[in-house]
Short mmCIF file of C-alpha atoms and ligand atoms in Angstrom, two decimals:
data_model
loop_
_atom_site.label_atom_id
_atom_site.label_comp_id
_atom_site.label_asym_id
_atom_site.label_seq_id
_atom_site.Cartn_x
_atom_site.Cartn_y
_atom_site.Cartn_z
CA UNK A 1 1.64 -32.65 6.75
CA UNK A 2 -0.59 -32.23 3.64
CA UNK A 3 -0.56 -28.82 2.11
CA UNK A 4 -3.65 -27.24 2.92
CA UNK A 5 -5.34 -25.56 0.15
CA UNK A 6 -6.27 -23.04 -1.07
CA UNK A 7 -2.77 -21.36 -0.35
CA UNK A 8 -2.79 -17.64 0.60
CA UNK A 9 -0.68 -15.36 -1.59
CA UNK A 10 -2.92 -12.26 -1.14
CA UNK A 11 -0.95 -10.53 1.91
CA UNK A 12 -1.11 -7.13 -0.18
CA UNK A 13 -5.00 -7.21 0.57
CA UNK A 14 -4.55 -7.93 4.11
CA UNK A 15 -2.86 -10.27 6.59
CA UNK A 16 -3.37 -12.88 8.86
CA UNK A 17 -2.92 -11.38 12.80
CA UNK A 18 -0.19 -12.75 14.55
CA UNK A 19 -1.22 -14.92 17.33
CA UNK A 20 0.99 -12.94 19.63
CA UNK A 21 -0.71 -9.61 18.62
CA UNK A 22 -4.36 -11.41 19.04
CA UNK A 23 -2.45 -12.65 22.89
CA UNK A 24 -1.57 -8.58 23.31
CA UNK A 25 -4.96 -7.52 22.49
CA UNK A 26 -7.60 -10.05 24.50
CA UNK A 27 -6.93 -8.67 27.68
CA UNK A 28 -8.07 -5.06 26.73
CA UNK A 29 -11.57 -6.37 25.79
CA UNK A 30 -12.70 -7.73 29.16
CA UNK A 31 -10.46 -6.48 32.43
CA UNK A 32 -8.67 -3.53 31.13
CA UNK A 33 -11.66 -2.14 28.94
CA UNK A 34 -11.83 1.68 30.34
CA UNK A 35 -11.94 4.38 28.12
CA UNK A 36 -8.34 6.26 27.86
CA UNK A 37 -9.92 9.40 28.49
CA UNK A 38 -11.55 8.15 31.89
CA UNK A 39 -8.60 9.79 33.82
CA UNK A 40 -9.71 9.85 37.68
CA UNK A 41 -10.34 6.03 38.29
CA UNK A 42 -7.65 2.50 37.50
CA UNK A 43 -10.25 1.70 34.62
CA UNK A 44 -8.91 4.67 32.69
CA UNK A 45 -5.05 4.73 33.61
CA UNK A 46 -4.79 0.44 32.23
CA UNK A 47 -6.29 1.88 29.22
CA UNK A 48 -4.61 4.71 28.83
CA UNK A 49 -1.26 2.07 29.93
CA UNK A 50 -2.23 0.20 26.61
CA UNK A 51 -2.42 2.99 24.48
CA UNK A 52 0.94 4.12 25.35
CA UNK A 53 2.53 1.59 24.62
CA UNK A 54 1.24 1.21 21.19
CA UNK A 55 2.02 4.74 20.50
CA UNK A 56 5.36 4.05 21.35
CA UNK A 57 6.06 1.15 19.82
CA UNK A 58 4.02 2.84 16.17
CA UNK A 59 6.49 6.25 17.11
CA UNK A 60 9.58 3.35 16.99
CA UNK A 61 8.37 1.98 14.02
CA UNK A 62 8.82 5.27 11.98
CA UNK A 63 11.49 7.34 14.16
CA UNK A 64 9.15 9.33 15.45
CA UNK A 65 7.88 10.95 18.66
CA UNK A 66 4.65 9.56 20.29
CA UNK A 67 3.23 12.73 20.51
CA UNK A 68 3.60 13.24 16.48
CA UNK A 69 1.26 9.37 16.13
CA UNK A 70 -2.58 10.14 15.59
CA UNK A 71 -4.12 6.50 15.88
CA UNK A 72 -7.15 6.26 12.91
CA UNK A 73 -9.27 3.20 12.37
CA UNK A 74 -6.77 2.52 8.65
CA UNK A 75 -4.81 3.89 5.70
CA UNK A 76 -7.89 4.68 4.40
CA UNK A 77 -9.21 7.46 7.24
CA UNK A 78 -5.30 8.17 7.44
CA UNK A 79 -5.09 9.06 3.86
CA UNK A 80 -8.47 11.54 3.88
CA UNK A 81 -7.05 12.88 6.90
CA UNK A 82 -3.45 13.65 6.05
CA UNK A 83 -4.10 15.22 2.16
CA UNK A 84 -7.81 17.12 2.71
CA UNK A 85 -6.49 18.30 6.40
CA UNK A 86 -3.35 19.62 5.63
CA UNK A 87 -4.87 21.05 2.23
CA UNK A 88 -7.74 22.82 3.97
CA UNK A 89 -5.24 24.05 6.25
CA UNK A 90 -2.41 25.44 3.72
CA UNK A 91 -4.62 27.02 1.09
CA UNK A 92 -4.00 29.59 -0.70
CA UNK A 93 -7.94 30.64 -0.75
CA UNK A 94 -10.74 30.15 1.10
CA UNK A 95 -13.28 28.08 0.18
CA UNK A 96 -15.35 28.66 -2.96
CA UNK A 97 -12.85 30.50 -4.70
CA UNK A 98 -10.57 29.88 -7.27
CA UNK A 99 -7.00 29.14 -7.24
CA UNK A 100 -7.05 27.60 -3.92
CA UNK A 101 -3.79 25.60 -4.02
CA UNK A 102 -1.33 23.35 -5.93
CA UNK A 103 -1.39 19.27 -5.48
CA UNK A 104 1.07 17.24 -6.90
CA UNK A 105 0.05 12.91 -6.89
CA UNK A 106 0.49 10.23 -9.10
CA UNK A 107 -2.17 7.96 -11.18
CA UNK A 108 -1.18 4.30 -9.71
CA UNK A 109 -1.96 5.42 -5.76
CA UNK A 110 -4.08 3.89 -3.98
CA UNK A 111 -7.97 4.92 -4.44
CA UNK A 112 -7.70 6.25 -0.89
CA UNK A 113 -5.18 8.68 -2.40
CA UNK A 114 -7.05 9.13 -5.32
CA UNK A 115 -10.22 9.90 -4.67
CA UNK A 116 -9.38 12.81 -1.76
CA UNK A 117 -7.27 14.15 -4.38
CA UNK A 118 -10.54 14.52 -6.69
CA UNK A 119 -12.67 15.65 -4.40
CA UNK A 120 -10.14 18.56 -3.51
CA UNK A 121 -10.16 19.32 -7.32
CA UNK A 122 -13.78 19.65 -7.22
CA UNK A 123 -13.54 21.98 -4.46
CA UNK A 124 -11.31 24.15 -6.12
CA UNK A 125 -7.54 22.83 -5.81
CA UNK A 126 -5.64 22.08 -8.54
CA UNK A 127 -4.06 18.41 -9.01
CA UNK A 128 -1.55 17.51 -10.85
CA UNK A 129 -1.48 13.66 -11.31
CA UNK A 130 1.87 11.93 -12.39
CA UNK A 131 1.88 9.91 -15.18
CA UNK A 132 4.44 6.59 -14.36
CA UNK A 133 6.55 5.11 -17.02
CA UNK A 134 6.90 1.72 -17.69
CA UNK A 135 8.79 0.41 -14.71
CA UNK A 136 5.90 2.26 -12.12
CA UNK A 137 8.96 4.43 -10.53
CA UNK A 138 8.09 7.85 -9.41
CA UNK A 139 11.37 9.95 -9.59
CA UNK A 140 12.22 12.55 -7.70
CA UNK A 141 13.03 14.53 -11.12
CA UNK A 142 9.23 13.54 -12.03
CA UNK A 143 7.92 15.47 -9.19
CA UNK A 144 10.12 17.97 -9.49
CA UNK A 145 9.28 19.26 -12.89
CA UNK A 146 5.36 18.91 -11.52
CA UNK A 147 5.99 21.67 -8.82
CA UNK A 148 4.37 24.44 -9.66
CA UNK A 149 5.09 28.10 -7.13
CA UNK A 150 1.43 27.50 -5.35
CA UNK A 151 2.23 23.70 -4.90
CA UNK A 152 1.57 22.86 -1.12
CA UNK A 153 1.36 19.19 -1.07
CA UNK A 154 2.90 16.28 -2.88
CA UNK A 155 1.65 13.20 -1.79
CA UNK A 156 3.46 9.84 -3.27
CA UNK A 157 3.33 6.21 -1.97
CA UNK A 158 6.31 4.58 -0.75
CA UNK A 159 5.70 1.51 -2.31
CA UNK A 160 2.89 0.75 -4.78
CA UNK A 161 0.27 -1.99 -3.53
CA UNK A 162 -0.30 -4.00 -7.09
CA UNK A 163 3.34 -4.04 -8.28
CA UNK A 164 5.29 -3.82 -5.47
CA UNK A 165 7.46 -0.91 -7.14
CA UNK A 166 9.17 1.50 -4.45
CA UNK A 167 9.42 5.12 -5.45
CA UNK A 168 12.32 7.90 -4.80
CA UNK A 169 10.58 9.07 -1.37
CA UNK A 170 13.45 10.02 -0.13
CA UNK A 171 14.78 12.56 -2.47
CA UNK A 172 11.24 13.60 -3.01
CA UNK A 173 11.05 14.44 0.64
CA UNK A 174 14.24 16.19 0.35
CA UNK A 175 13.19 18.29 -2.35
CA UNK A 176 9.98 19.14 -0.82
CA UNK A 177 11.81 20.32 2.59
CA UNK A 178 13.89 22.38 0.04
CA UNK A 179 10.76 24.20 -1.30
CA UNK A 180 9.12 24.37 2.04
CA UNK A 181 6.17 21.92 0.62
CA UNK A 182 4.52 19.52 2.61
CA UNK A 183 5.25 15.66 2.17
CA UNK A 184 2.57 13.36 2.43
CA UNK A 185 3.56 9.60 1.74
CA UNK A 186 0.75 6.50 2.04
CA UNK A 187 3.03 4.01 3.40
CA UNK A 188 0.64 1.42 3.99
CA UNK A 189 2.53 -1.65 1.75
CA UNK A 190 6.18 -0.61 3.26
CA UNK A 191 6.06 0.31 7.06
CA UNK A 192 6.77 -2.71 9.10
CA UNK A 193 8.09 -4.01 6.34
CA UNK A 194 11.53 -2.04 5.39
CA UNK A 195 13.03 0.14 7.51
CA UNK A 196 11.07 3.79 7.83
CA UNK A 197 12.59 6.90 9.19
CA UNK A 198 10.81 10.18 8.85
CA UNK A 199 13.77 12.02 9.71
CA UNK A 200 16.01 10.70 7.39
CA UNK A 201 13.19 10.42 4.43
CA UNK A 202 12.08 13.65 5.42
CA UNK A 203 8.82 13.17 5.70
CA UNK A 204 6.03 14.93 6.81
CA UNK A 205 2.88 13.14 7.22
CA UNK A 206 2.87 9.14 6.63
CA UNK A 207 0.03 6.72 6.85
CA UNK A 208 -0.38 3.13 7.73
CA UNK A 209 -2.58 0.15 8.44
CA UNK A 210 -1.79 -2.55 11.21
CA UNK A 211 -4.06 -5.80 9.08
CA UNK A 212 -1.18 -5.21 6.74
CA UNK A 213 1.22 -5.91 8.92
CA UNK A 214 -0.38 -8.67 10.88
CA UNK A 215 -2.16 -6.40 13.15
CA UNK A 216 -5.96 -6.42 13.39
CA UNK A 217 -8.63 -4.48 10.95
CA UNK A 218 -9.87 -1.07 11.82
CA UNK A 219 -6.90 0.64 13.03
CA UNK A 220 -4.25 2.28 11.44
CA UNK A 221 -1.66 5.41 12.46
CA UNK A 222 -0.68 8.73 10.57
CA UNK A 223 2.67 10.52 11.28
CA UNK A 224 1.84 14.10 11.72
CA UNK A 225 5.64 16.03 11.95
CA UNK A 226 5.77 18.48 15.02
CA UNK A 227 9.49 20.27 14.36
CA UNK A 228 10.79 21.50 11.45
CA UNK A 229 8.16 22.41 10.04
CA UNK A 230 5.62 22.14 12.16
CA UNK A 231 2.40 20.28 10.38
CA UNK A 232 -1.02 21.67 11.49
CA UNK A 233 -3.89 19.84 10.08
CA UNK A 234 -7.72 20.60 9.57
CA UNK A 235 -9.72 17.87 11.54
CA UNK A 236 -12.22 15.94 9.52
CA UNK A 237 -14.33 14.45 12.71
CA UNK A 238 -14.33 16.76 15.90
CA UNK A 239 -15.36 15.96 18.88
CA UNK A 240 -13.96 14.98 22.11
CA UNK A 241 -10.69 16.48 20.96
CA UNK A 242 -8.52 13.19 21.43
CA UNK A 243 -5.77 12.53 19.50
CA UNK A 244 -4.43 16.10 19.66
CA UNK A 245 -7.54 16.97 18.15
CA UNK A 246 -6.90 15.60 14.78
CA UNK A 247 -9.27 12.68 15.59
CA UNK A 248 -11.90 13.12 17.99
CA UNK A 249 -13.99 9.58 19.51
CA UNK A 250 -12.86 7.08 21.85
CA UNK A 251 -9.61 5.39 20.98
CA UNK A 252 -9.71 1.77 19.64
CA UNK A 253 -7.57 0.26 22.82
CA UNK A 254 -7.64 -2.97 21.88
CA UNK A 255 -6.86 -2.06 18.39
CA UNK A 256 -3.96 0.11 19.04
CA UNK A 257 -2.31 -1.96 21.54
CA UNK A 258 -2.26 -4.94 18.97
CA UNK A 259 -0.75 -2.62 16.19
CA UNK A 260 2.23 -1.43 18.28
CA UNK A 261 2.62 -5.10 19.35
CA UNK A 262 3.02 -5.77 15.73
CA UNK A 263 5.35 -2.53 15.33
CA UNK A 264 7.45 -4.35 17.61
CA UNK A 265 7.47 -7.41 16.43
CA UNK A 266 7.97 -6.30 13.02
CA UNK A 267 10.83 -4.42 14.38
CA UNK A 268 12.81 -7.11 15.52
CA UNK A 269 11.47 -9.61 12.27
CA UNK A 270 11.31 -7.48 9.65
CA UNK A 271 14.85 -7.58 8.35
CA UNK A 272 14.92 -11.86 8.72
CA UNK A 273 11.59 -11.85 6.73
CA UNK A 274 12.12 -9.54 3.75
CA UNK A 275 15.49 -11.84 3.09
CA UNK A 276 13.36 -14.95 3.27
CA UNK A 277 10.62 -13.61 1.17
CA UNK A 278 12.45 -11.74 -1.33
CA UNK A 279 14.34 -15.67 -1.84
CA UNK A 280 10.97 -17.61 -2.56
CA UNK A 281 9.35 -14.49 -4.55
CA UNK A 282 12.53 -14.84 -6.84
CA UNK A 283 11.97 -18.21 -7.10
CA UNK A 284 8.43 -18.30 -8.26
CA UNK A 285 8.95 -15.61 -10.72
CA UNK A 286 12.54 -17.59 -12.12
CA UNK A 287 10.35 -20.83 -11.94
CA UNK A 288 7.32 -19.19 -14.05
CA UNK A 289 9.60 -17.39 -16.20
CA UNK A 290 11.46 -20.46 -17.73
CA UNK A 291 8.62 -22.70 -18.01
CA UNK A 292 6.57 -20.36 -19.90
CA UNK A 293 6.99 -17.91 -22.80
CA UNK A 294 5.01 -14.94 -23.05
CA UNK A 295 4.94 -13.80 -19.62
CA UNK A 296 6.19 -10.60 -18.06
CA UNK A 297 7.03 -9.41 -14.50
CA UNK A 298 5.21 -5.94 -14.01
CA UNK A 299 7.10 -2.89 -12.94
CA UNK A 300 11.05 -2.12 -12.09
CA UNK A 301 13.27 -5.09 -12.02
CA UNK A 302 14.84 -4.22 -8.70
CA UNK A 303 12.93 -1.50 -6.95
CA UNK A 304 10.35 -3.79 -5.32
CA UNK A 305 9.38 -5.09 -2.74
CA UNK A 306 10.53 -8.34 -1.11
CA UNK A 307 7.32 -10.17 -1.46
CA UNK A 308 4.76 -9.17 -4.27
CA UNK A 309 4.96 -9.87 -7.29
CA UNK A 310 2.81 -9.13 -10.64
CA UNK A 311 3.11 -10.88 -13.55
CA UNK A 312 1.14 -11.32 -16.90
CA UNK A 313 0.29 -13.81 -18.92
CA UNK A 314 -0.16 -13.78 -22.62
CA UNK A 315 -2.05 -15.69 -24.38
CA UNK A 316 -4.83 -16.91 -21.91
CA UNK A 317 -7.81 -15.17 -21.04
CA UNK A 318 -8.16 -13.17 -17.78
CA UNK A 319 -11.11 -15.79 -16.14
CA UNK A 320 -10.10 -18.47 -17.65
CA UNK A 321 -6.42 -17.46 -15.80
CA UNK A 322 -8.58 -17.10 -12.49
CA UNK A 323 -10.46 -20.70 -12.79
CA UNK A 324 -7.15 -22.16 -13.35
CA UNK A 325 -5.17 -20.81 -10.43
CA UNK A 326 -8.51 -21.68 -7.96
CA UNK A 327 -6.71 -23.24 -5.02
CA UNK A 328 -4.62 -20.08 -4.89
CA UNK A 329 -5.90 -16.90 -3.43
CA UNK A 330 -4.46 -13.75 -5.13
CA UNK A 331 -5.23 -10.93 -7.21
CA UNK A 332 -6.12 -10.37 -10.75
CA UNK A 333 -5.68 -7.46 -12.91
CA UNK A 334 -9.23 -6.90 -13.23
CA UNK A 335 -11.33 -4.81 -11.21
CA UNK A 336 -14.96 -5.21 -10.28
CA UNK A 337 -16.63 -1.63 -11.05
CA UNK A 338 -20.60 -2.62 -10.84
CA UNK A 339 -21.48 -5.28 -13.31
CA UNK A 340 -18.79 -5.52 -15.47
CA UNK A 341 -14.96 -6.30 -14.69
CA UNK A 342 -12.15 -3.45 -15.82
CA UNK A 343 -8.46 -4.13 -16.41
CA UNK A 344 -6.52 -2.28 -13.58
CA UNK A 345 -6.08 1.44 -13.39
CA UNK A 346 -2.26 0.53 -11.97
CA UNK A 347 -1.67 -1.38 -14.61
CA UNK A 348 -3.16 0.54 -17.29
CA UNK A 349 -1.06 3.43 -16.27
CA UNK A 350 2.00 1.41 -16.73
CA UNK A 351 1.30 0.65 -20.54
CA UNK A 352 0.01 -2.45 -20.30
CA UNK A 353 -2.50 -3.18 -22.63
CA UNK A 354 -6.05 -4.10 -21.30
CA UNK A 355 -5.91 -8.22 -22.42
CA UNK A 356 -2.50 -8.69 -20.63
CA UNK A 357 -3.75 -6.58 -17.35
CA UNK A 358 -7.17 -8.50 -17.39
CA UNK A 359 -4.30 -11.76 -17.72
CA UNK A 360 -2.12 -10.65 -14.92
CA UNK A 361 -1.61 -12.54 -11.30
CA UNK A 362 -0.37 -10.40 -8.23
CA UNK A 363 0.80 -12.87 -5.62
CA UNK A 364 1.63 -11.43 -2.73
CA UNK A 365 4.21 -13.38 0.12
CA UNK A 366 3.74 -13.29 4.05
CA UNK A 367 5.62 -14.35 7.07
CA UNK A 368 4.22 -17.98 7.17
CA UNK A 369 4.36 -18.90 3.44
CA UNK A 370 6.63 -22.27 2.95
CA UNK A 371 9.09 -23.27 0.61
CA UNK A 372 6.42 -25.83 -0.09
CA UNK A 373 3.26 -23.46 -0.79
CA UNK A 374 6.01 -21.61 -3.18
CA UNK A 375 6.67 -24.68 -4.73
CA UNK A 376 2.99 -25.21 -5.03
CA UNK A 377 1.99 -22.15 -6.63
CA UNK A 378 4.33 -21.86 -9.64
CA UNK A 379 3.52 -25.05 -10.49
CA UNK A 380 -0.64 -24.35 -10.48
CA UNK A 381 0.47 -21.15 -12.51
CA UNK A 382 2.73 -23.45 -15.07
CA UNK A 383 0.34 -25.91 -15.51
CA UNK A 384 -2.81 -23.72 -15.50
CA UNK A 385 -1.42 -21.60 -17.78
CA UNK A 386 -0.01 -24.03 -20.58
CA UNK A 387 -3.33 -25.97 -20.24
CA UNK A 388 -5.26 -22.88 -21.14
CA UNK A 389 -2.40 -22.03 -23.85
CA UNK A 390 -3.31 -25.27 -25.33
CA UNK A 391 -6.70 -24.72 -26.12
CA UNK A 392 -5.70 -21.18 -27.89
CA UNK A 393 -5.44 -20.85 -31.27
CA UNK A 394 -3.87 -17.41 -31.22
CA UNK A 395 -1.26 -19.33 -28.83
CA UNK A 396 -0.68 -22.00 -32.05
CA UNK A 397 -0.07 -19.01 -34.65
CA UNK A 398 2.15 -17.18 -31.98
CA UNK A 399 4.20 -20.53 -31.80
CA UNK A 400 3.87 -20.97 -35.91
CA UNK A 401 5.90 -17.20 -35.73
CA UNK A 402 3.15 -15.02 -37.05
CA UNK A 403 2.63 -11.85 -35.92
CA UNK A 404 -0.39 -11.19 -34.77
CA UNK A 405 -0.05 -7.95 -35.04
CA UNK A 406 0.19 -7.94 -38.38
CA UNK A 407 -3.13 -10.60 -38.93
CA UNK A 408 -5.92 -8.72 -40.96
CA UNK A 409 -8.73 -10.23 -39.17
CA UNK A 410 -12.30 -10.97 -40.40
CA UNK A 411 -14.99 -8.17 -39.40
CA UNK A 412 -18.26 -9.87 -39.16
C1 LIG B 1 -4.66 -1.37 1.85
C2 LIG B 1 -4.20 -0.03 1.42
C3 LIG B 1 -4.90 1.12 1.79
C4 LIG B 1 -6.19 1.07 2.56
O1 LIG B 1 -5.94 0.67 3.88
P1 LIG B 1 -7.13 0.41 4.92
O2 LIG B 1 -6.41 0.31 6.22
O3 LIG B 1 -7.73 -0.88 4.50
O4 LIG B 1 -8.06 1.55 4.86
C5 LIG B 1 -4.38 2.35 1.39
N1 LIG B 1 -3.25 2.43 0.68
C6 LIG B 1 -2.55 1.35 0.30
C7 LIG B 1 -1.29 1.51 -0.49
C8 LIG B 1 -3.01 0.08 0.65
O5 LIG B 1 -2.32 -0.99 0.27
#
């Protein structure tokens, strides 16, 4: 069979839903479409039948309890929830006044992290945002000297979405259980993809997404610990009172039973997959790395992920990079903020400069990528990148062993 193009190495933005998930889900749009909280007529109960099951299968995913899964519509609404609910609820002041409470974070989370975290500083919290080193790692030791005595959350991603780097959440956990702090972690690049247990990581509130793990769009899951300590949260959205009244509205049946069907199948797949993928992401960074020069792999050289990978490119300009790699859909290091295009914040943060982010690929590997599409890839990087390399006369000097640091240039 031909390879089809273009090939998909963006599964950090979002995957494809796997047919048996899509097979899970059909039958709770048309004959079992009651609403869960219908609970006097059949209607109701298959509903309520459906969302069981994906609350168990999301409580498996994590070691967890069912009762301690609140089913959201993403990562996103899971993230908002988790760090301005529990904030609200531990502060140290009321609203309006000063001093209301201690945040620790990082600068490479996601924007959903982010931007909660700034609006709570605008309200009155305090944030302190870790700066990464080079290899994106956020240390326990890190966090620890960021603890202040009115800290009351730390909230750290397991696993960063443009590098792929996997931080100490662990022994962060472990020293926020020491100091009676609550641990918020966004998950959504790691769960049902490595093996997650809140006990064990001692965590207390985790989010997730099911359309990263090939589950649908618009549904997602945060871990809200019941024991030891118990977490209360402030609801953002009230209403009905479902979800323990975290998260008030109908719940998304449909949606829920396809993400625990992909909890479970990620369960039993997970393991065979991040072997596989881990293989062919080594191969198409060995396979860039000794056909070109100039090139680095972002982030820690072993605390990654199986299957992303972030690498840039000097020499060649960031669109240029982009037109050349066409029939391969994957992420840049740019950003598009209104009209104009700015080098990543993740990257940024790392050190790199803003050329090489603006230069920078992030391919990301899924369950159905080939050997083939592998294959396929490094070689559309290779060649796009030497035939852009040709046409650059910084890339001739470079080769001639100036330093172009040292260049005085013209100022016209
Ligand atoms: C994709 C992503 C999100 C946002 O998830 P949605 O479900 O799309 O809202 C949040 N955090 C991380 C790390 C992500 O990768």
């Amino acid at each position: 069979m031909p390879l089809q193009l273009p090939i998909y190495m963006d599964h950090a933005a979002t995957t494809p839903c796997d047919p048996r998930v899509v097979e899970a889900m059909l039958p709770y749009f048309t004959e079992k479409f009651g609403n869960s909280g219908s609970r006097n007529h059949s209607f109701g109960w298959a509903a309520e039948e459906g969302a069981d099951y994906g609350r168990e299968m999301a409580a498996r995913l994590i070691g967890a309890t069912e009762k301690e899964i609140i089913f959201t519509s993403g990562a996103t609404e899971g993230n908002n929830l988790a760090i301005k609910g529990s904030a609200y609820m531990y502060q140290k002041a009321p609203a309006g006044a000063a001093k209301r409470g201690h945040i620790v974070s990082c600068l490479i989370e996601h924007k959903a992290v982010l931007d909660p975290c700034k609006r709570l500083q605008k309200e009155g919290f305090d944030v302190t945002f870790i700066e990464p080193p080079a290899d994106g790692v956020v240390t326990a030791e890190m966090v620890k000297n960021a603890l202040r005595d009115d800290t009351i959350l730390v909230t750290i991603m397991w696993a960063n979405n443009e590098l792929g780097t996997i931080n100490e959440v662990r022994q962060i956990g472990s020293l926020c259980k020491e100091r009676g702090i609550i641990f918020h972690t966004d998950a959504t690049q790691w769960a049902g993809k490595m093996p997650t247990d809140v006990e064990a990581d001692n965590i207390d509130l985790l989010t997730w997404s099911a359309h990263k793990m090939y589950g649908p769009k618009g549904v997602g899951a945060l871990y809200v610990r019941r024991h030891r300590p118990r977490v209360r949260l402030q609801a953002l959205q009230e209403g009905g009172g479902q979800e323990r009244g975290f998260r008030s509205g109908t719940l998304n049946i449909s949606g829920i039973v396809g993400m625990g069907k992909a909890c479970e199948i990620a369960m039993a797949e997970m393991e065979h997959d991040a072997i596989r993928l881990a293989k062919l992401k080594a191969k198409i960074e060995a396979g860039v790395l000794a056909q070109l020069d100039s090139c680095v792999v972002n982030g820690h050289k072993d605390k990654r992920l199986p299957h992303i990978t972030n690498i840039s490119f000097g020499f060649v300009e960031g669109e240029g990079l982009m037109m050349a790699v066409k029939d391969i859909a994957c992420s840049s290091g740019s950003a598009c903020t209104s009209a104009s295009l700015e080098p990543s914040y993740v990257l940024k943060s790392i050190g790199v400069g803003d050329e090489l982010a603006h230069s920078s690929l992030r391919l990301s590997l899924g369950k159905w990528t080939t050997d083939e599409q592998v294959e396929h890839t490094t070689s559309a990087v290779v060649q796009g990148v030497k035939k852009l390399r040709a046409m650059s006369p910084l890339y001739d000097m470079h080769k001639e062993g100036i330093d172009l640091s040292k260049v005085q240039w013209a100022h016209h």
